[in-house]
Tab-separated table of C-alpha atoms in Angstrom:
chain	number	residue	atom	x	y	z
K	828	MET	CA	34.142	101.002	14.625
K	829	GLU	CA	32.467	99.840	17.692
K	830	GLU	CA	32.567	96.190	16.373
K	831	ILE	CA	36.309	96.526	15.621
K	832	LYS	CA	37.194	97.895	19.128
K	833	GLY	CA	35.081	94.975	20.558
K	834	ALA	CA	36.713	92.556	18.406
K	835	ILE	CA	40.342	93.748	19.211
K	836	ALA	CA	39.398	93.878	22.825
K	837	LEU	CA	38.532	90.272	22.740
K	838	VAL	CA	41.802	89.441	20.795
K	839	GLY	CA	43.718	91.298	23.434
K	840	TYR	CA	42.135	89.300	26.295
K	841	GLY	CA	42.925	86.058	24.661
K	842	LEU	CA	46.503	86.907	24.194
K	843	ALA	CA	46.733	88.185	27.819
K	844	ALA	CA	45.557	84.877	29.145
K	845	ILE	CA	48.187	82.774	27.461
K	846	GLY	CA	50.912	83.959	29.948
K	847	PRO	CA	49.121	83.425	33.293
K	848	GLY	CA	47.826	80.026	31.762
K	849	ILE	CA	51.244	78.691	31.416
K	850	GLY	CA	52.449	80.449	34.627
K	851	ILE	CA	49.793	78.737	36.772
K	852	GLY	CA	50.624	75.455	35.138
K	853	LEU	CA	54.202	75.622	36.191
K	854	VAL	CA	53.393	76.649	39.679
K	855	VAL	CA	50.981	73.770	40.335
K	856	ALA	CA	53.459	71.264	38.566
K	857	ALA	CA	56.115	72.450	40.963
K	858	ALA	CA	53.997	72.163	43.990
K	859	ILE	CA	52.688	68.604	43.056
K	860	SER	CA	56.258	67.410	42.445
K	861	ALA	CA	57.167	68.993	45.787
K	862	MET	CA	54.401	67.218	47.603
K	863	ALA	CA	55.285	63.909	46.134
K	864	ARG	CA	58.848	64.158	47.125
K	865	GLN	CA	57.991	65.220	50.745
K	866	PRO	CA	54.611	64.600	51.919
K	867	GLU	CA	55.247	66.219	55.389
K	868	ALA	CA	55.774	69.579	53.837
K	869	ALA	CA	52.622	69.424	51.926
K	870	GLY	CA	50.769	71.997	54.072
K	871	MET	CA	53.480	74.799	53.600
K	872	VAL	CA	53.613	73.795	49.865
K	873	ARG	CA	49.978	74.074	49.475
K	874	THR	CA	49.942	77.646	51.097
K	875	THR	CA	52.723	78.831	48.885
K	876	MET	CA	51.173	77.307	45.879
K	877	PHE	CA	47.921	79.346	46.491
K	878	LEU	CA	50.057	82.357	46.820
K	879	GLY	CA	51.769	81.914	43.529
K	880	ILE	CA	48.399	81.119	41.889
K	881	ALA	CA	46.997	84.387	43.201
K	882	PHE	CA	49.888	86.484	42.026
K	883	THR	CA	49.897	85.049	38.339
K	884	GLU	CA	46.134	85.132	38.156
K	885	ALA	CA	45.863	88.763	38.838
K	886	LEU	CA	47.399	89.555	35.486
K	887	ALA	CA	44.848	87.421	33.705
K	888	LEU	CA	41.931	89.029	35.515
K	889	ILE	CA	43.437	92.611	34.728
K	890	GLY	CA	43.059	91.593	31.210
K	891	PHE	CA	39.507	90.376	31.623
K	892	VAL	CA	38.414	93.478	33.140
K	893	LEU	CA	40.088	95.891	30.645
K	894	PHE	CA	38.242	93.775	27.974
K	895	PHE	CA	34.881	95.109	29.353
K	896	ILE	CA	36.258	98.751	29.812
K	897	ALA	CA	37.250	98.830	26.065
P	973	MET	CA	10.934	90.088	34.071
P	974	GLU	CA	11.238	92.098	30.919
P	975	GLN	CA	12.041	95.140	32.915
P	976	LEU	CA	15.370	93.378	34.069
P	977	ILE	CA	16.728	93.592	30.283
P	978	LEU	CA	15.692	97.030	29.775
P	979	ALA	CA	18.951	98.112	31.451
P	980	ALA	CA	19.388	101.553	29.747
P	981	GLY	CA	17.614	103.663	27.149
P	982	GLU	CA	14.320	102.930	25.369
P	983	CYS	CA	13.498	99.543	23.907
P	984	ASP	CA	10.607	98.210	21.848
P	985	PRO	CA	9.934	94.757	22.816
P	986	SER	CA	7.729	94.261	19.688
P	987	ALA	CA	10.724	95.218	17.382
P	988	ASP	CA	13.566	93.139	18.822
P	989	ILE	CA	13.502	89.797	20.634
P	990	ILE	CA	15.831	91.252	23.332
P	991	CYS	CA	16.878	94.786	24.052
P	992	ARG	CA	20.448	95.429	25.274
P	993	PRO	CA	22.245	98.621	26.451
P	994	GLU	CA	24.873	100.145	24.273
P	995	ASN	CA	27.903	98.971	26.301
P	996	VAL	CA	28.181	96.522	28.935
P	997	VAL	CA	29.756	99.114	31.155
P	998	ASP	CA	26.362	100.775	31.169
P	999	LEU	CA	25.225	97.936	33.611
P	1000	PHE	CA	27.553	99.386	36.022
P	1001	GLN	CA	26.614	102.943	36.117
P	1002	PHE	CA	25.869	105.038	39.160
P	1003	SER	CA	22.465	103.798	40.660
P	1004	GLU	CA	20.016	106.150	42.342
P	1005	PRO	CA	19.898	105.972	46.037
P	1006	LEU	CA	16.896	104.271	47.381
P	1007	PHE	CA	16.486	106.586	50.392
P	1008	THR	CA	18.643	109.309	51.888
P	1009	ILE	CA	19.424	110.108	55.575
P	1010	GLY	CA	20.823	113.641	55.754
P	1011	PRO	CA	23.842	113.872	53.278
P	1012	LEU	CA	24.285	110.175	52.875
P	1013	GLY	CA	22.532	108.262	50.170
P	1014	PHE	CA	21.590	104.545	50.740
P	1015	THR	CA	21.821	102.573	47.571
P	1016	ARG	CA	21.186	98.920	47.419
P	1017	THR	CA	25.001	98.285	47.845
P	1018	VAL	CA	25.120	100.283	51.145
P	1019	ILE	CA	22.104	98.407	52.478
P	1020	LEU	CA	23.863	95.120	51.660
P	1021	ILE	CA	26.899	96.379	53.312
P	1022	PHE	CA	25.114	96.895	56.419
P	1023	LEU	CA	23.479	93.335	56.141
P	1024	VAL	CA	26.992	91.735	55.576
P	1025	MET	CA	28.026	93.494	58.857
P	1026	PHE	CA	24.907	92.108	60.788
P	1027	VAL	CA	25.442	88.636	59.474
P	1028	VAL	CA	29.078	88.536	60.404
P	1029	LEU	CA	28.277	89.961	63.922
P	1030	ALA	CA	25.448	87.428	64.458
P	1031	LEU	CA	27.579	84.354	63.252
P	1032	LEU	CA	30.604	85.258	65.654
P	1033	PHE	CA	28.060	86.072	68.668
P	1034	PHE	CA	25.869	83.121	68.175
P	1035	GLY	CA	28.852	80.724	67.468
P	1036	LEU	CA	31.134	81.703	70.266
P	1037	ARG	CA	28.698	82.144	72.980
P	1038	ARG	CA	30.069	79.199	75.000
P	1039	LYS	CA	27.806	78.130	77.924
P	1040	SER	CA	29.283	74.769	78.555
P	1041	VAL	CA	32.464	72.919	78.185
P	1042	ILE	CA	31.063	71.033	75.113
P	1043	PRO	CA	30.216	73.437	72.483
P	1044	SER	CA	27.274	73.060	70.017
P	1045	LYS	CA	27.881	72.125	66.344
P	1046	PHE	CA	27.369	75.584	65.110
P	1047	GLY	CA	29.797	76.648	67.687
P	1048	VAL	CA	32.398	74.079	66.548
P	1049	ALA	CA	32.100	75.328	62.980
P	1050	ILE	CA	32.665	78.924	63.924
P	1051	GLU	CA	35.354	78.160	66.173
P	1052	SER	CA	37.407	76.008	63.677
P	1053	LEU	CA	36.946	78.847	61.181
P	1054	VAL	CA	38.439	81.353	63.700
P	1055	VAL	CA	41.152	79.032	64.924
P	1056	PHE	CA	41.995	78.235	61.222
P	1057	VAL	CA	42.474	82.023	60.580
P	1058	ARG	CA	44.616	82.388	63.752
P	1059	ASP	CA	46.877	79.335	63.206
P	1060	GLU	CA	47.365	78.986	59.671
P	1061	ILE	CA	47.108	82.768	58.482
P	1062	ALA	CA	48.013	84.986	61.368
P	1063	VAL	CA	50.704	83.151	63.490
P	1064	GLY	CA	51.640	80.550	60.647
P	1065	ILE	CA	52.657	83.345	58.190
P	1066	ILE	CA	53.509	86.293	60.400
P	1067	GLY	CA	55.187	84.302	63.322
P	1068	PRO	CA	54.581	84.488	67.132
P	1069	GLU	CA	53.799	88.053	66.966
P	1070	GLY	CA	51.122	87.441	64.490
P	1071	ALA	CA	48.305	87.289	67.101
P	1072	LYS	CA	48.178	91.056	67.284
P	1073	TYR	CA	47.184	91.093	63.690
P	1074	PHE	CA	44.582	88.356	63.962
P	1075	PRO	CA	41.352	90.487	64.829
P	1076	TRP	CA	42.052	92.592	61.646
P	1077	LEU	CA	42.580	89.435	59.792
P	1078	LEU	CA	39.602	87.629	60.925
P	1079	SER	CA	37.521	90.755	60.247
P	1080	ILE	CA	38.519	91.121	56.689
P	1081	PHE	CA	38.208	87.281	56.085
P	1082	LEU	CA	34.607	87.037	57.367
P	1083	PHE	CA	33.629	90.329	55.686
P	1084	ILE	CA	34.896	89.158	52.345
P	1085	LEU	CA	33.538	85.535	52.709
P	1086	ILE	CA	29.939	86.720	53.517
P	1087	GLY	CA	30.162	89.584	51.184
P	1088	ASN	CA	31.048	87.355	48.293
P	1089	ALA	CA	28.558	84.713	49.313
P	1090	PHE	CA	25.683	86.960	48.636
P	1091	GLU	CA	26.471	86.249	44.960
P	1092	VAL	CA	25.209	82.635	45.380
P	1093	LEU	CA	22.302	83.333	47.946
P	1094	PRO	CA	19.218	82.882	46.118
P	1095	LEU	CA	17.257	86.069	46.886
P	1096	VAL	CA	20.139	88.523	46.885
P	1097	ASN	CA	22.409	87.385	44.037
P	1098	PHE	CA	24.543	90.536	44.005
P	1099	PRO	CA	28.209	90.257	45.492
P	1100	VAL	CA	28.872	93.376	47.728
P	1101	THR	CA	32.508	93.217	46.718
P	1102	SER	CA	31.858	93.573	43.064
P	1103	ARG	CA	31.560	97.274	43.567
P	1104	MET	CA	35.266	98.721	43.217
P	1105	ALA	CA	34.990	100.822	46.382
P	1106	ILE	CA	34.814	98.000	48.744
P	1107	PRO	CA	37.888	96.073	47.625
P	1108	LEU	CA	39.752	99.175	47.398
P	1109	GLY	CA	38.976	100.348	50.814
P	1110	LEU	CA	39.791	97.042	52.218
P	1111	SER	CA	43.435	96.926	50.257
P	1112	LEU	CA	43.882	100.343	51.328
P	1113	LEU	CA	43.645	99.277	54.805
P	1114	THR	CA	46.046	96.533	54.400
P	1115	TRP	CA	48.369	98.900	52.593
P	1116	VAL	CA	48.391	101.688	55.558
P	1117	ILE	CA	48.856	98.602	57.999
P	1118	PHE	CA	51.884	97.052	56.345
P	1119	VAL	CA	53.624	100.366	55.580
P	1120	PHE	CA	53.129	101.705	59.143
P	1121	VAL	CA	54.307	98.382	60.661
P	1122	GLY	CA	57.346	98.274	58.195
P	1123	PHE	CA	58.330	102.060	59.320
P	1124	LYS	CA	57.633	101.508	63.014
P	1125	LYS	CA	59.722	98.208	63.129
P	1126	ASN	CA	62.677	99.273	60.995
P	1127	GLY	CA	62.795	102.843	60.759
P	1128	PHE	CA	63.758	104.491	57.729
P	1129	SER	CA	65.979	101.610	56.801
P	1130	TYR	CA	62.699	99.754	55.733
P	1131	PHE	CA	62.665	102.134	52.585
P	1132	THR	CA	66.395	102.196	51.949
P	1133	GLY	CA	66.568	98.387	52.470
P	1134	LEU	CA	63.936	98.216	49.563
P	1135	ALA	CA	65.463	100.869	47.384
P	1136	TRP	CA	69.007	99.976	47.663
P	1137	PRO	CA	69.039	96.174	48.155
P	1138	LYS	CA	72.686	95.066	49.524
P	1139	SER	CA	72.231	91.540	48.362
P	1140	VAL	CA	72.317	92.609	44.588
P	1141	PRO	CA	75.288	93.283	42.594
P	1142	LEU	CA	76.254	96.932	42.437
P	1143	ALA	CA	75.514	97.408	38.888
P	1144	LEU	CA	71.946	96.268	39.217
P	1145	ARG	CA	71.021	98.042	42.352
P	1146	PRO	CA	69.168	101.074	41.030
P	1147	LEU	CA	66.969	98.948	38.794
P	1148	VAL	CA	66.206	96.327	41.259
P	1149	GLY	CA	65.454	98.993	43.793
P	1150	LEU	CA	63.194	100.731	41.553
P	1151	ILE	CA	61.286	97.569	40.940
P	1152	GLU	CA	61.053	96.790	44.330
P	1153	VAL	CA	59.764	100.201	45.353
P	1154	VAL	CA	57.166	100.327	42.725
P	1155	SER	CA	56.174	96.842	43.336
P	1156	THR	CA	55.896	96.989	47.041
P	1157	PHE	CA	54.324	100.650	47.524
P	1158	ILE	CA	52.050	100.714	44.376
P	1159	LEU	CA	51.480	97.642	42.719
P	1160	ARG	CA	50.562	95.680	45.875
P	1161	PRO	CA	47.530	97.483	47.051
P	1162	ILE	CA	46.276	97.776	43.454
P	1163	THR	CA	46.664	93.992	42.424
P	1164	LEU	CA	45.102	93.254	45.804
P	1165	ALA	CA	42.032	95.058	45.150
P	1166	VAL	CA	41.762	94.314	41.508
P	1167	ARG	CA	42.095	90.744	42.016
P	1168	LEU	CA	39.112	90.548	44.443
P	1169	PHE	CA	37.171	92.887	42.313
P	1170	ALA	CA	37.780	91.295	38.956
P	1171	ASN	CA	37.168	87.576	40.147
P	1172	LEU	CA	33.796	88.852	41.492
P	1173	VAL	CA	32.802	90.812	38.631
P	1174	ALA	CA	33.601	88.180	36.259
P	1175	GLY	CA	31.497	85.613	38.258
P	1176	HIS	CA	28.611	87.987	38.684
P	1177	LEU	CA	28.489	88.884	35.024
P	1178	MET	CA	28.671	85.275	33.770
P	1179	LEU	CA	26.028	84.251	36.130
P	1180	THR	CA	23.630	87.032	35.059
P	1181	LEU	CA	24.349	86.448	31.453
P	1182	LEU	CA	23.897	82.709	31.353
P	1183	LEU	CA	20.956	82.271	33.743
P	1184	VAL	CA	19.100	85.152	32.487
P	1185	SER	CA	19.429	84.571	28.926
P	1186	GLY	CA	18.654	80.750	29.439
P	1187	TYR	CA	15.256	81.918	31.245
P	1188	VAL	CA	14.546	84.318	28.541
P	1189	PHE	CA	14.958	81.911	25.859
P	1190	MET	CA	12.864	79.164	27.683
P	1191	SER	CA	10.159	81.637	28.535
P	1192	SER	CA	9.522	83.070	25.091
P	1193	VAL	CA	8.119	79.613	23.846
P	1194	THR	CA	5.147	81.395	22.837
P	1195	SER	CA	6.916	83.734	20.438
P	1196	ILE	CA	9.583	81.814	18.918
P	1197	GLY	CA	8.294	78.272	19.300
P	1198	ALA	CA	10.651	75.311	19.335
P	1199	ARG	CA	13.705	77.367	19.029
P	1200	ALA	CA	13.168	78.354	22.693
P	1201	LEU	CA	15.060	75.043	23.470
P	1202	ILE	CA	18.457	76.689	22.986
P	1203	GLY	CA	18.061	78.334	26.257
P	1204	ILE	CA	18.300	74.864	28.031
P	1205	PRO	CA	22.115	74.321	27.492
P	1206	TRP	CA	22.867	78.034	28.444
P	1207	PHE	CA	20.889	77.400	31.810
P	1208	VAL	CA	22.592	74.184	32.494
P	1209	PHE	CA	26.064	75.868	31.854
P	1210	GLY	CA	24.899	78.717	34.151
P	1211	LEU	CA	24.297	76.238	36.998
P	1212	GLY	CA	27.749	74.679	36.424
P	1213	ILE	CA	29.280	78.220	36.740
P	1214	TYR	CA	27.121	78.549	39.861
P	1215	MET	CA	28.860	75.599	41.570
P	1216	PHE	CA	32.361	76.916	40.270
P	1217	GLU	CA	31.476	80.307	41.770
P	1218	VAL	CA	31.016	78.835	45.333
P	1219	VAL	CA	34.595	77.570	45.103
P	1220	VAL	CA	35.938	81.068	43.845
P	1221	ILE	CA	34.192	82.854	46.859
P	1222	ILE	CA	35.895	80.957	49.332
P	1223	LEU	CA	39.182	81.119	47.546
P	1224	GLN	CA	39.165	84.721	47.085
P	1225	ALA	CA	38.526	85.413	50.637
P	1226	TYR	CA	41.205	83.077	51.668
P	1227	ILE	CA	43.688	84.659	49.307
P	1228	PHE	CA	43.034	88.216	50.138
P	1229	THR	CA	43.556	87.341	53.759
P	1230	LEU	CA	46.708	85.311	53.121
P	1231	LEU	CA	48.255	87.988	51.038
P	1232	SER	CA	47.522	90.737	53.551
P	1233	ALA	CA	49.235	88.660	56.332
P	1234	VAL	CA	52.196	87.928	53.763
P	1235	TYR	CA	52.659	91.645	53.205
P	1236	VAL	CA	52.742	92.405	56.877
P	1237	GLN	CA	55.164	89.530	57.393
P	1238	THR	CA	57.442	91.165	54.843
P	1239	SER	CA	57.333	94.323	56.585
P	1240	VAL	CA	58.102	92.654	59.941
P	1241	HIS	CA	61.007	90.411	58.720
P	1242	PRO	CA	62.436	92.159	55.510
P	1243	GLU	CA	64.717	89.268	54.204
P	1244	HIS	CA	66.839	91.400	52.090
């Protein structure tokens, strides 16, 4: 039973990592095109990009930690 | 070295090649205090916290002790770090009154940075912030500060402005209000702490598993012969993760401080 629980936990983490992966890709893509359109705003865009990455990565990391708890 | 692998329970090295605990959570169980002073026990983590505090104080003291107009190279480095936190994070995010919050932001930034840096320091290799108490304590401090500032600046309309947003169509107001309240008062401190904790635990776990397993494979050449060479790619991959961890450490300290400043900014200037 332990192996099945461990295997399902691994599958759960894999599913949980799909969303934040796509999300971070979208955030950074928007940041890159914003920096290309207006290089003077690159500093502010970079700060906001880090903020967006932190928010979306938190969900993937919660999944990673729960994999070890279960 | 074999003692490190005997994490929990009995183990017979002649029967298995490697002994492992029942569950990886056993690696994180309560550890015995090394010595106690009265009712307070000093485990390895507590001693490392005090060490982090002394390192931060030494950095700031020796870096900012300006004796002449032209500071030394170490002074320039520390000064640029301090000015970065003040200009980019405290004043840049919160606005002109951000200078009040600058000592607190600098303290948590340096504490988390040095506490994380212990993960890649050769003799220590244990990130202080990977024990949940420390990120939780720091994020509770952030939570108390931004809730207190919100109520002090805006009175009770801070809460009603979140729970009953005027800029949303009337039919959606209860739902959006509920989401805003739960997200601001409950989710923000939890995710702030879990983000830092999970990043550090994941890095520490991967470094431990890869480097130790690579070493154990390579050092057991006498017992399993040429198959010990499988330890080499694990060890090299572990070194790659080591370099990645250096980036993660600095990034996570920066993000924790940045998010604390952003939460204070949304309390001081609620947009809705």
